[in-house]
Amino acid sequence: MRMQALYKLATDVRSRVTAAVEQRHNGYSTFRSDRVEDRKMTGKWHTAHKHAWVYVSVATMLSACAFTPPWDSTPPPPTTIGTRAPGGAASNGVPAGFYRVNPGDTLQSIAGAFGQRAQDIAVWNGMSPGTPVAVGQVLRVAPPSLTPGATAVPTPGAPQPPSTAAAQSGVLAWPLRGPVLKTFVPGKTNGIVIGGRVGETVRAAAAGRVVYAGTGIPAYGPLVIIKHSDSLITAYGQNSKLLVQEGEAVTQGQPIGEVGQDSNGVGSIQFEVRQDGRPADPLAWLPR
């Protein structure tokens, strides 16, 4: 519903701006006196129309960001992995850790959607990597030794309720050695800001798999998200450059990006920890 409302708003704005511009265009056409004036009118019309389309495009992109943030394992497939309801039953008829194939899906696209490798999913399902999948086929998308639900992380932006699970100090390594410019405040912030020099190396806090690497959320700038387990995810925002790609396995301390700067020109990165889908204080996980 939010997506439709934002799209309708963007469309209405485009229609109104276009109508106003055309009205202005007609007015200029009626009263132009020579070719020079006509060229001025035409230039103004094209400039205004261009600005209208830029506004609509930005509004549409923002609505898309609000509707589908890349905080799940990777951008979600047409239907998501089965989520476990009370009593152990899957709410959509597919057990947790499995996925029902939809039209247009491939083994590679399904693997990417769940932060796995196509060859691993093929092995878990007794298939060869090149085997085509059939619509309606149910595939295991998590290791047989695990019974995960969807590892969903709340949308970045508004602070989320903090995790109440016990942190494990020293499990993570510092992604960047520098002063903590902003600390974690439950209910107010989702992570910390670490200061550094622009271009300095940002490193993976622990081994895992890159489930997102891109610029889909403007508030985070170039962003890397690493899944370490079914309950632990780390995020590294405000990079100036990304050094890893989605689906890539990383080791603790491996370079994943380079320090960028905030809106005030201060070199820094945003570092967040999500435990069981909720923000956790990164300082509780980092060595002191």
XYZ file of C-alpha atoms in Angstrom:
288
model
C 0.000 0.000 0.000
C 2.835 2.406 0.845
C 4.472 1.701 -2.500
C 1.207 2.398 -4.379
C 0.558 5.612 -2.452
C 4.053 6.968 -3.134
C 3.850 5.995 -6.787
C 0.443 7.716 -7.096
C 1.906 10.831 -5.458
C 4.813 10.828 -7.889
C 2.442 10.384 -10.843
C 0.156 13.218 -9.654
C 3.153 15.540 -9.248
C 4.370 14.681 -12.717
C 0.914 15.347 -14.230
C 0.531 18.684 -12.466
C 4.005 19.910 -13.324
C 3.636 18.796 -16.940
C 0.239 20.546 -17.216
C 1.641 23.732 -15.732
C 4.636 23.635 -18.027
C 2.439 23.037 -21.089
C 0.214 25.943 -20.077
C 3.284 28.125 -19.840
C 4.426 26.750 -23.177
C 1.119 27.769 -24.810
C 1.340 31.224 -23.285
C 4.797 31.755 -24.635
C 3.713 30.449 -28.042
C 0.837 32.933 -28.241
C 2.874 35.991 -27.456
C 6.255 35.199 -29.007
C 7.372 37.903 -31.397
C 10.345 36.403 -33.134
C 12.560 33.306 -33.372
C 14.805 34.466 -30.543
C 11.844 34.610 -28.152
C 10.658 31.241 -29.445
C 14.052 29.688 -28.664
C 13.940 31.168 -25.139
C 10.470 29.711 -24.591
C 11.481 26.309 -25.902
C 14.571 26.217 -23.684
C 12.533 27.100 -20.593
C 9.939 24.423 -21.438
C 12.561 21.708 -21.837
C 14.344 22.766 -18.638
C 11.152 22.726 -16.584
C 10.033 19.421 -18.096
C 13.440 17.902 -17.341
C 13.196 19.067 -13.718
C 9.717 17.561 -13.469
C 10.957 14.177 -14.663
C 13.932 14.283 -12.303
C 11.579 14.928 -9.393
C 9.284 12.077 -10.394
C 12.216 9.700 -10.890
C 13.641 10.501 -7.460
C 10.236 10.098 -5.818
C 9.771 6.749 -7.527
C 13.210 5.537 -6.435
C 12.553 6.638 -2.867
C 9.260 4.795 -2.834
C 11.006 1.679 -4.104
C 13.654 2.000 -1.380
C 11.004 2.326 1.264
C 9.182 -0.718 -0.059
C 12.103 -3.112 -0.608
C 15.208 -2.298 1.452
C 18.170 -4.610 0.963
C 18.412 -5.671 4.577
C 17.367 -9.283 4.124
C 19.983 -11.838 3.201
C 19.904 -10.307 -0.293
C 17.172 -8.593 -2.340
C 14.142 -10.903 -1.876
C 12.849 -13.260 -4.564
C 9.228 -13.089 -5.813
C 8.110 -14.930 -2.666
C 10.143 -15.194 0.488
C 11.479 -18.173 2.330
C 8.994 -19.946 4.553
C 8.702 -18.295 7.947
C 8.032 -20.457 10.942
C 4.783 -19.782 12.733
C 4.013 -20.812 16.335
C 3.857 -24.577 16.625
C 6.524 -25.114 13.969
C 4.251 -24.888 10.920
C 5.320 -22.748 7.989
C 2.969 -19.829 7.390
C 3.074 -20.155 3.588
C 3.090 -23.934 3.387
C 6.855 -24.145 2.816
C 9.003 -25.319 5.758
C 11.598 -22.950 7.141
C 14.839 -23.317 5.213
C 13.051 -24.178 1.961
C 11.799 -22.177 -1.028
C 9.093 -22.814 -3.645
C 10.257 -22.028 -7.197
C 8.368 -19.277 -9.024
C 8.202 -18.440 -12.757
C 11.463 -16.900 -13.948
C 13.551 -18.342 -11.109
C 16.874 -20.041 -11.781
C 19.149 -21.943 -9.437
C 21.577 -19.007 -9.575
C 18.958 -16.358 -8.802
C 17.534 -18.378 -5.917
C 21.009 -18.929 -4.481
C 21.786 -15.216 -4.702
C 18.488 -14.319 -3.039
C 19.352 -16.358 0.035
C 23.062 -15.609 0.242
C 24.073 -19.116 -0.807
C 26.075 -20.613 -3.662
C 24.233 -22.318 -6.514
C 26.468 -25.382 -6.253
C 25.669 -25.739 -2.542
C 21.925 -25.602 -3.130
C 22.337 -28.136 -5.934
C 24.165 -30.528 -3.587
C 21.575 -30.099 -0.815
C 18.850 -31.049 -3.301
C 20.695 -33.852 -5.124
C 20.974 -31.850 -8.350
C 23.772 -30.834 -10.657
C 24.483 -27.069 -10.801
C 23.283 -26.855 -14.403
C 19.930 -28.540 -13.779
C 16.969 -26.235 -14.551
C 14.431 -25.761 -11.772
C 10.699 -26.274 -12.250
C 7.929 -23.923 -11.163
C 6.412 -25.221 -7.937
C 9.488 -27.245 -7.024
C 10.476 -26.929 -3.356
C 14.203 -26.532 -2.779
C 16.293 -26.574 0.358
C 18.053 -23.198 0.571
C 19.834 -23.650 3.904
C 22.352 -26.281 5.030
C 20.658 -29.511 6.177
C 22.340 -29.152 9.574
C 20.493 -25.896 10.205
C 16.827 -25.062 10.567
C 16.702 -21.342 9.842
C 13.804 -19.081 9.270
C 14.169 -16.021 7.121
C 16.998 -13.880 8.454
C 15.161 -10.605 8.070
C 16.629 -7.386 9.380
C 14.465 -4.293 9.900
C 14.657 -1.421 7.454
C 17.480 1.022 8.208
C 16.515 4.542 9.111
C 14.149 4.689 12.050
C 15.751 3.180 15.175
C 14.472 -0.316 15.924
C 13.940 -2.014 19.305
C 17.357 -3.230 20.486
C 18.230 -6.893 20.781
C 17.858 -8.346 24.254
C 20.053 -11.378 23.514
C 23.384 -11.542 25.296
C 26.292 -10.132 23.284
C 29.610 -11.940 23.006
C 32.474 -9.505 23.532
C 35.408 -10.041 21.224
C 33.507 -12.111 18.658
C 33.855 -9.286 16.136
C 36.984 -7.385 15.150
C 37.078 -3.635 14.660
C 36.260 -2.844 11.014
C 38.244 0.365 11.360
C 40.615 1.564 14.048
C 39.555 5.056 15.003
C 37.595 7.107 17.524
C 33.929 6.332 18.115
C 32.252 9.562 17.022
C 28.705 8.428 17.801
C 27.679 5.671 20.187
C 24.756 3.264 20.151
C 21.683 4.590 21.972
C 18.814 2.073 22.301
C 15.718 3.348 20.551
C 17.552 6.321 19.033
C 20.372 4.950 16.898
C 21.001 1.654 15.132
C 24.782 1.526 15.428
C 27.957 3.541 15.892
C 30.036 5.907 13.775
C 33.782 5.262 13.665
C 36.118 8.040 12.546
C 38.943 7.474 10.078
C 40.841 8.877 7.119
C 39.047 9.005 3.779
C 40.295 6.096 1.688
C 41.445 4.064 4.699
C 40.644 0.335 4.525
C 37.408 -0.972 6.054
C 37.619 -4.641 7.078
C 35.110 -7.428 7.704
C 34.381 -7.748 11.416
C 34.080 -11.539 11.096
C 34.004 -14.269 8.487
C 30.792 -14.575 6.514
C 29.172 -14.001 3.159
C 28.404 -10.656 1.532
C 24.646 -10.509 1.074
C 24.507 -6.903 -0.112
C 26.977 -4.506 -1.693
C 25.576 -1.397 -3.312
C 24.089 2.073 -3.004
C 20.381 1.256 -2.767
C 19.820 3.246 0.436
C 20.999 6.871 0.121
C 21.210 7.338 3.900
C 23.955 4.709 4.050
C 25.847 5.585 0.885
C 27.900 2.688 -0.512
C 26.902 -0.113 1.857
C 28.158 -3.636 2.588
C 26.124 -6.165 4.580
C 27.703 -9.417 5.756
C 25.798 -12.406 7.092
C 27.849 -14.289 9.683
C 25.187 -16.723 10.878
C 21.426 -17.108 10.847
C 21.208 -14.667 13.760
C 24.099 -12.251 13.214
C 24.572 -9.625 10.501
C 26.920 -6.636 10.309
C 26.570 -3.551 8.117
C 29.209 -1.074 6.966
C 27.859 2.180 5.544
C 29.264 5.450 4.231
C 32.126 3.892 2.278
C 33.807 5.792 -0.528
C 34.502 2.575 -2.425
C 33.321 -1.039 -2.205
C 35.888 -3.826 -2.571
C 33.564 -6.864 -2.468
C 30.573 -8.130 -4.393
C 27.332 -9.827 -3.385
C 27.710 -13.552 -2.807
C 31.415 -13.307 -2.021
C 32.730 -15.211 1.013
C 34.953 -13.087 3.238
C 37.292 -13.762 6.136
C 37.695 -11.737 9.305
C 39.871 -8.713 8.613
C 39.492 -8.908 4.832
C 39.256 -5.490 3.114
C 35.668 -4.843 2.040
C 35.638 -1.098 1.415
C 37.291 2.265 1.901
C 36.318 5.010 4.336
C 34.070 7.746 2.996
C 32.882 10.961 4.620
C 29.673 12.232 6.163
C 27.672 15.284 5.109
C 30.049 17.491 7.093
C 33.109 16.150 5.316
C 34.281 14.062 8.295
C 35.953 10.779 7.358
C 33.987 7.961 8.994
C 31.890 4.823 8.521
C 28.586 3.690 9.979
C 28.879 0.286 11.639
C 25.848 -1.697 12.750
C 25.258 -5.119 14.268
C 21.919 -6.897 13.896
C 21.228 -9.849 16.177
C 18.070 -11.846 15.510
C 16.951 -9.010 13.254
C 17.324 -6.252 15.847
C 19.994 -3.586 16.395
C 22.637 -4.497 18.967
C 25.353 -2.322 20.482
C 28.463 -2.991 18.366
C 30.732 -2.055 21.279
C 29.418 -5.053 23.202
C 30.682 -7.329 20.421
C 34.026 -5.674 19.790
C 37.227 -6.210 21.791
C 37.866 -3.468 24.311
